[in-house]
Coordinates of C-alpha atoms in Angstrom, one line a residue:
M18 CA 199.1 -152.9 -7.5
S19 CA 196.2 -151.4 -5.6
R20 CA 197.3 -148.9 -3.4
L21 CA 195.3 -146.7 -0.8
V22 CA 197.8 -143.8 -0.5
R23 CA 198.8 -142.0 -4.1
L24 CA 202.3 -140.4 -4.2
G25 CA 203.2 -137.7 -6.5
S26 CA 206.1 -136.3 -7.6
R27 CA 208.4 -134.6 -5.0
Q28 CA 207.3 -130.8 -4.6
G29 CA 210.1 -128.3 -4.4
T30 CA 213.8 -128.1 -4.5
G31 CA 216.4 -126.1 -2.2
V32 CA 214.4 -124.3 0.7
D33 CA 211.1 -125.6 -0.1
A34 CA 212.8 -129.2 -0.2
V35 CA 214.4 -128.6 3.2
L36 CA 211.0 -127.3 4.5
T37 CA 209.5 -130.6 4.1
T38 CA 211.6 -131.8 6.9
T39 CA 209.5 -130.0 9.3
F40 CA 206.4 -129.6 7.3
A41 CA 205.6 -132.7 5.7
S42 CA 203.8 -132.7 2.1
D43 CA 200.1 -134.0 2.0
D44 CA 201.1 -137.1 0.5
I45 CA 203.4 -138.0 3.0
V46 CA 201.2 -137.0 5.8
A47 CA 198.3 -139.2 4.2
L48 CA 200.8 -142.1 4.0
R49 CA 202.0 -141.7 7.6
D50 CA 198.2 -141.6 9.0
A51 CA 197.6 -144.8 6.8
L52 CA 200.3 -146.6 8.5
R53 CA 199.6 -145.7 11.7
G54 CA 196.2 -146.9 11.2
T55 CA 196.9 -150.2 9.8
L56 CA 200.0 -151.0 12.3
G57 CA 198.2 -149.7 15.1
T58 CA 200.5 -147.0 16.5
V59 CA 197.9 -144.6 17.0
W60 CA 197.5 -145.7 20.6
Q61 CA 200.3 -144.4 23.0
E62 CA 201.0 -147.8 24.9
L63 CA 204.1 -149.8 24.0
P64 CA 203.9 -153.4 22.8
S65 CA 204.7 -155.8 25.4
T66 CA 204.7 -158.7 22.7
V67 CA 206.6 -159.3 19.6
E68 CA 204.4 -160.0 16.4
T69 CA 205.2 -163.5 14.9
T70 CA 202.7 -163.8 12.2
W71 CA 203.5 -160.6 10.2
R72 CA 203.9 -162.2 6.7
E73 CA 200.0 -162.9 7.3
R74 CA 199.5 -159.2 7.6
W75 CA 202.1 -158.1 5.0
E76 CA 199.6 -157.8 2.1
P77 CA 197.9 -154.5 3.5
L78 CA 201.3 -152.7 3.8
A79 CA 202.1 -154.0 0.3
E80 CA 198.9 -152.4 -1.0
L81 CA 199.7 -149.2 0.5
G82 CA 202.9 -149.5 -1.8
L83 CA 205.6 -150.4 0.6
P84 CA 207.8 -152.5 -1.8
G85 CA 207.8 -150.0 -4.6
F86 CA 208.6 -146.8 -3.1
C87 CA 212.3 -146.9 -4.5
V88 CA 211.1 -148.5 -7.7
P89 CA 210.6 -146.9 -11.4
E90 CA 207.1 -146.1 -12.1
A91 CA 207.6 -148.2 -15.3
R92 CA 208.2 -151.3 -12.9
G93 CA 204.9 -150.6 -11.1
G94 CA 206.6 -148.3 -8.3
F95 CA 206.6 -144.8 -7.3
G96 CA 210.3 -143.7 -8.6
L97 CA 212.8 -142.7 -6.3
R98 CA 210.8 -141.6 -3.5
V99 CA 213.3 -141.8 -0.5
D100 CA 211.2 -139.6 1.5
A101 CA 208.3 -141.9 1.6
A102 CA 210.5 -144.6 2.2
V103 CA 211.9 -143.0 5.2
T104 CA 208.6 -142.2 6.5
A105 CA 207.6 -145.8 6.3
A106 CA 210.8 -146.9 8.1
M107 CA 210.0 -144.4 10.8
E108 CA 206.6 -145.9 11.5
L109 CA 207.6 -149.4 11.3
G110 CA 210.3 -149.1 13.7
A111 CA 207.8 -147.1 16.0
A112 CA 205.5 -150.3 15.8
L113 CA 208.4 -152.7 16.2
H114 CA 207.4 -154.1 13.0
P115 CA 209.4 -157.4 12.0
S116 CA 209.7 -157.3 8.5
P117 CA 213.3 -156.4 7.0
F118 CA 211.8 -153.2 5.2
A119 CA 215.2 -151.6 5.1
G120 CA 216.6 -154.6 2.9
L121 CA 213.6 -155.3 1.1
T122 CA 213.2 -151.8 -0.3
A123 CA 217.3 -151.5 -1.1
S124 CA 216.8 -154.8 -2.7
A125 CA 213.6 -153.8 -4.6
H126 CA 215.6 -150.7 -5.9
A127 CA 218.6 -152.9 -6.9
L128 CA 216.7 -155.1 -8.8
A129 CA 214.7 -152.7 -10.6
E130 CA 217.9 -151.1 -11.6
A131 CA 219.2 -154.2 -13.0
A132 CA 216.2 -155.0 -14.8
Q133 CA 216.3 -151.6 -16.6
T134 CA 219.9 -152.4 -17.4
A135 CA 219.0 -155.6 -18.8
E136 CA 216.4 -154.0 -21.1
A137 CA 218.5 -151.2 -22.1
A138 CA 221.2 -154.0 -23.2
G139 CA 218.6 -156.3 -24.7
T140 CA 219.8 -159.0 -22.5
G141 CA 216.5 -159.8 -21.1
T142 CA 213.0 -161.0 -22.5
G143 CA 210.0 -159.2 -22.7
T144 CA 209.0 -156.0 -20.8
G145 CA 210.7 -157.4 -17.4
G146 CA 214.5 -157.7 -18.7
D147 CA 215.9 -160.6 -16.9
P148 CA 212.8 -163.0 -16.2
V149 CA 214.1 -164.2 -12.9
V150 CA 214.7 -160.6 -11.7
G151 CA 211.5 -159.6 -13.2
G152 CA 209.2 -162.1 -11.6
L153 CA 211.2 -161.3 -8.2
L154 CA 209.8 -157.7 -8.6
D155 CA 206.5 -158.5 -9.5
D156 CA 206.1 -160.8 -6.4
I157 CA 207.9 -158.3 -4.0
A158 CA 205.3 -155.6 -5.3
A159 CA 202.3 -157.7 -4.8
G160 CA 203.6 -158.7 -1.2
A161 CA 204.1 -162.4 -2.3
R162 CA 208.0 -162.6 -1.5
I163 CA 210.2 -161.3 0.5
C164 CA 214.0 -160.3 -0.6
A165 CA 216.2 -159.7 2.3
F166 CA 219.7 -157.8 1.8
G167 CA 222.9 -158.2 3.1
R168 CA 226.8 -157.9 2.7
L169 CA 229.1 -161.1 1.6
G170 CA 232.3 -161.2 3.7
P171 CA 235.8 -161.4 2.1
D172 CA 235.5 -165.0 1.3
G173 CA 232.4 -164.1 -0.8
R174 CA 230.7 -166.9 0.5
T175 CA 229.2 -165.9 4.0
A176 CA 227.2 -162.9 5.1
R177 CA 227.0 -162.0 8.7
L178 CA 223.8 -160.7 10.2
V179 CA 221.5 -160.7 7.3
D180 CA 218.1 -159.1 8.5
G181 CA 215.0 -161.2 7.4
G182 CA 217.0 -164.0 6.7
P183 CA 215.5 -166.7 8.0
D184 CA 212.1 -165.6 6.8
A185 CA 213.2 -164.5 3.0
D186 CA 212.1 -166.1 0.1
A187 CA 215.1 -164.6 -1.8
L188 CA 218.5 -162.7 -0.8
L189 CA 220.2 -160.1 -2.4
L190 CA 224.1 -160.0 -1.3
L191 CA 226.4 -157.2 -2.0
D192 CA 229.8 -158.2 -2.9
R193 CA 231.9 -155.0 -2.2
T194 CA 235.3 -156.7 -3.6
R195 CA 233.8 -157.0 -7.0
D196 CA 231.3 -154.2 -6.9
E197 CA 228.4 -156.8 -7.9
L198 CA 225.3 -158.1 -6.2
L199 CA 224.7 -162.1 -5.9
L200 CA 220.9 -162.8 -5.9
L201 CA 219.6 -165.9 -4.5
A202 CA 216.2 -166.5 -5.6
D203 CA 215.6 -169.9 -4.1
P204 CA 215.8 -170.6 -0.4
G205 CA 217.7 -173.6 -1.5
D206 CA 220.4 -171.4 -2.5
W207 CA 221.8 -170.9 1.0
S208 CA 221.7 -172.0 4.3
G209 CA 221.2 -169.8 7.7
E210 CA 222.3 -169.9 11.2
P211 CA 219.9 -167.6 13.5
S212 CA 220.8 -168.9 16.7
R213 CA 223.6 -166.0 17.3
H214 CA 221.6 -163.2 16.7
S215 CA 218.7 -163.3 19.2
F216 CA 219.6 -159.7 21.0
D217 CA 216.6 -158.1 19.3
I218 CA 213.9 -160.4 19.3
T219 CA 211.5 -158.0 17.2
R220 CA 213.0 -159.4 13.9
T221 CA 215.0 -162.4 12.9
C222 CA 218.4 -162.3 11.6
A223 CA 221.0 -164.6 10.6
D224 CA 224.3 -165.4 9.4
V225 CA 223.9 -166.8 5.6
T226 CA 226.3 -169.0 3.9
V227 CA 226.1 -169.4 0.3
T228 CA 225.8 -172.8 -1.6
A229 CA 228.5 -173.3 -4.0
G230 CA 228.0 -172.5 -7.3
R231 CA 224.5 -171.1 -6.6
G232 CA 223.3 -167.4 -7.4
Q233 CA 223.5 -164.9 -10.1
R234 CA 225.6 -161.7 -10.4
I235 CA 223.9 -158.6 -11.3
A236 CA 225.6 -155.0 -11.4
A237 CA 225.5 -153.1 -8.1
P238 CA 223.5 -149.9 -8.4
A239 CA 225.2 -146.7 -6.8
H240 CA 223.2 -146.3 -4.0
A241 CA 221.5 -149.8 -2.8
D242 CA 223.9 -149.8 0.2
A243 CA 223.6 -146.3 1.2
L244 CA 219.7 -146.7 0.9
Y245 CA 219.9 -149.7 3.1
E246 CA 221.8 -147.9 5.9
L247 CA 219.6 -144.6 5.8
L248 CA 216.4 -146.9 6.1
L249 CA 217.9 -148.7 9.1
A250 CA 218.6 -145.2 10.7
A251 CA 214.7 -144.4 10.3
D252 CA 213.8 -147.2 11.6
A253 CA 215.8 -146.3 14.8
I254 CA 214.5 -143.0 15.1
G255 CA 211.1 -144.1 14.6
G256 CA 211.1 -146.3 17.6
T257 CA 213.3 -143.8 19.6
Q258 CA 210.6 -141.2 18.8
R259 CA 207.7 -143.3 20.0
A260 CA 209.5 -144.3 23.5
L261 CA 210.5 -140.8 24.1
D262 CA 206.4 -139.8 23.4
R263 CA 205.4 -142.6 25.7
T264 CA 208.1 -141.6 28.4
V265 CA 206.9 -138.0 28.3
A266 CA 203.1 -139.1 28.7
Y267 CA 204.5 -141.2 31.8
T268 CA 206.2 -138.4 33.5
G269 CA 202.8 -136.7 33.7
Q270 CA 201.2 -139.4 35.2
R271 CA 203.6 -140.8 37.7
Q272 CA 203.4 -139.0 41.1
A273 CA 206.3 -138.4 43.4
F274 CA 205.9 -136.0 46.5
G275 CA 202.3 -135.3 46.0
R276 CA 203.0 -133.7 42.2
P277 CA 203.9 -135.4 38.7
I278 CA 207.4 -136.1 38.3
G279 CA 207.2 -134.3 34.9
G280 CA 207.0 -131.2 37.0
F281 CA 210.3 -131.5 38.2
Q282 CA 212.8 -129.2 36.6
A283 CA 215.8 -131.9 36.2
V284 CA 213.3 -134.2 34.4
Q285 CA 211.9 -131.6 32.2
H286 CA 215.4 -130.8 31.1
R287 CA 216.5 -134.4 30.3
L288 CA 213.3 -134.9 28.2
A289 CA 213.8 -131.7 26.4
D290 CA 217.4 -132.5 25.6
H291 CA 216.6 -135.5 24.1
A292 CA 213.4 -134.1 22.2
V293 CA 216.3 -131.9 20.7
R294 CA 218.5 -134.6 20.0
V295 CA 216.0 -136.5 18.1
R296 CA 214.9 -133.7 16.0
G297 CA 218.3 -133.4 14.9
M298 CA 218.6 -136.9 14.0
T299 CA 215.3 -136.8 12.1
L300 CA 216.4 -133.7 10.1
L301 CA 219.6 -135.2 9.1
V302 CA 217.8 -138.4 7.7
H303 CA 215.4 -136.3 6.1
E304 CA 218.3 -134.3 4.3
A305 CA 220.2 -137.6 3.1
A306 CA 216.8 -138.7 1.9
R307 CA 216.8 -135.5 -0.2
Q308 CA 220.2 -136.0 -1.7
F309 CA 219.0 -138.9 -3.3
D310 CA 217.0 -136.8 -5.7
A311 CA 218.8 -133.5 -5.4
E312 CA 219.3 -133.2 -9.0
P313 CA 216.6 -130.9 -11.2
Q314 CA 214.1 -132.6 -12.5
S315 CA 213.6 -130.4 -15.3
Q316 CA 217.2 -131.3 -16.8
E317 CA 216.3 -132.7 -20.4
Q318 CA 219.9 -134.4 -21.0
A319 CA 221.0 -137.2 -19.0
P320 CA 223.5 -136.1 -16.1
S321 CA 227.2 -136.4 -17.2
Q322 CA 229.7 -138.8 -15.4
A323 CA 230.9 -135.7 -13.1
Q324 CA 227.5 -134.8 -12.2
E325 CA 226.6 -138.5 -11.2
Q326 CA 229.7 -138.9 -9.2
A327 CA 229.0 -135.5 -7.6
R328 CA 225.8 -136.8 -6.6
A329 CA 227.0 -140.2 -5.2
Q330 CA 229.6 -138.2 -3.3
R331 CA 226.7 -136.2 -1.7
V332 CA 224.7 -139.0 -0.9
R333 CA 227.3 -140.9 0.7
R334 CA 228.4 -138.0 2.9
A335 CA 224.6 -137.4 4.0
V336 CA 223.8 -140.9 5.0
A337 CA 227.1 -141.1 6.7
L338 CA 226.2 -138.2 8.8
A339 CA 222.9 -139.3 9.5
S340 CA 224.2 -142.9 10.3
L341 CA 226.7 -141.4 12.8
S342 CA 224.2 -139.3 14.4
V343 CA 221.7 -142.2 15.0
S344 CA 223.9 -145.0 15.8
S345 CA 225.9 -142.7 18.4
G346 CA 222.9 -141.0 19.7
A347 CA 219.6 -143.2 19.8
G348 CA 221.0 -146.0 22.1
H349 CA 222.0 -143.6 24.7
I350 CA 218.7 -141.6 24.5
L351 CA 216.8 -144.7 25.3
H352 CA 219.1 -145.9 28.1
D353 CA 218.1 -142.6 29.9
L354 CA 214.4 -143.2 29.1
L355 CA 214.9 -146.5 30.9
Q356 CA 216.0 -144.4 33.9
L357 CA 213.5 -141.8 33.6
T358 CA 210.6 -144.2 33.9
G359 CA 211.9 -145.9 36.8
A360 CA 211.4 -149.5 38.0
I361 CA 208.2 -150.0 35.5
G362 CA 210.6 -149.3 32.5
F363 CA 212.9 -152.1 33.3
T364 CA 210.0 -154.6 33.0
W365 CA 209.4 -157.3 30.6
E366 CA 206.0 -156.3 30.2
Y367 CA 206.4 -152.5 29.7
G368 CA 208.2 -152.5 26.2
L369 CA 210.5 -150.3 26.7
H370 CA 213.8 -152.4 26.8
L371 CA 212.3 -154.0 23.0
Y372 CA 213.1 -150.5 21.6
Q373 CA 216.6 -150.4 23.0
R374 CA 217.3 -153.7 21.7
R375 CA 215.9 -152.9 18.3
V376 CA 218.2 -149.6 18.1
H377 CA 221.4 -151.5 18.8
Q378 CA 220.6 -154.0 16.1
D379 CA 219.9 -151.0 13.7
A380 CA 223.6 -149.8 14.3
R381 CA 224.9 -153.3 13.9
L382 CA 223.1 -154.0 10.6
A383 CA 223.8 -150.5 9.1
A384 CA 227.1 -148.8 10.5
N385 CA 228.1 -148.6 14.0
P386 CA 229.4 -145.3 15.4
R387 CA 233.1 -146.1 14.7
A388 CA 232.1 -147.3 11.2
A389 CA 230.0 -144.5 10.3
A390 CA 233.1 -142.1 11.4
R391 CA 235.3 -143.9 9.3
S392 CA 232.8 -143.8 6.2
L393 CA 232.4 -139.9 6.8
A394 CA 236.2 -139.5 7.1
D395 CA 236.8 -141.7 3.9
T396 CA 234.1 -139.5 1.9
E397 CA 235.6 -136.2 3.4
G398 CA 239.0 -137.4 2.4
W399 CA 240.5 -136.9 5.8
T400 CA 242.0 -140.5 5.9
D401 CA 244.2 -139.6 2.8
A402 CA 247.6 -140.3 3.5
H403 CA 250.2 -137.5 2.8

């Protein structure tokens, strides 16, 4: 796979790793700049229309390596570069890109883990392990196929609100009751109903019903669902930050009583508060990304089961904190930005409403504030009855 941006291994741990949440490494800056140039977000104006032909333009983004950020290097990816995936999700959110990037990345990660498990167990053929999984992974990396991610309901046959379901070539559905993933590699393996989910018009979502007897069961890796939630939070932050930047610029241009409205202290204080809140949410998302790779890379022996469990606990806690912060805060910020832009902010052509729709949908896809708070409470053991 040709890549325009070369990502190296993560630099530093501890304090150095935390500092990268404020001062991004050179490869992350290069990735961000390349994405902004490709997506056209270097211009300040907000989009007023929705991209409908994104599949035709997906290959250049695949050449940047987007599908492989959380795929092992042996499978043609970058390893577990969650920091790069978070950066990409933010830029795609800022551009209102219709691709199901969060689900695609979580699916690629889970499929790669399944392929490695099959190879280790000797149940696959060739270097790809399971040929179906290996072939789908190769197509995802090349940008030829899109695999959406969702969660099966208690009946084991339906999945509500699958991001990218109507456009997907394959589906990977998490079955929490069995701790497994159901892979549907053929669009004939399911039917979708997109009409109920039209609030966010920047993306396509559908309720999916699995055809009886179809699909392939694979083991669920530890972090696929957490990775999905984290990237949706990053998507929301990217859109919120861009809307905030545009509102700050607007308040410097809009005149009232002979001066820019940004010169009034009441407006300044509200924008400053929003900037601080967005920055705090961004730091939580970056800290959660760091927890995915928090184990020392110099460790020669494989981590013990206790170490893996402790790491999984840290990841779950960090992702729950990030999801709670973003899902409860981003929507309120965008609502106030609409007020600050006055009448023009409520027009369809201005485009600010598209970001508000998308942020609310991100919370529905990942974890709404109540669900995120419950997840955090469960992780911390606060819900244990004694």
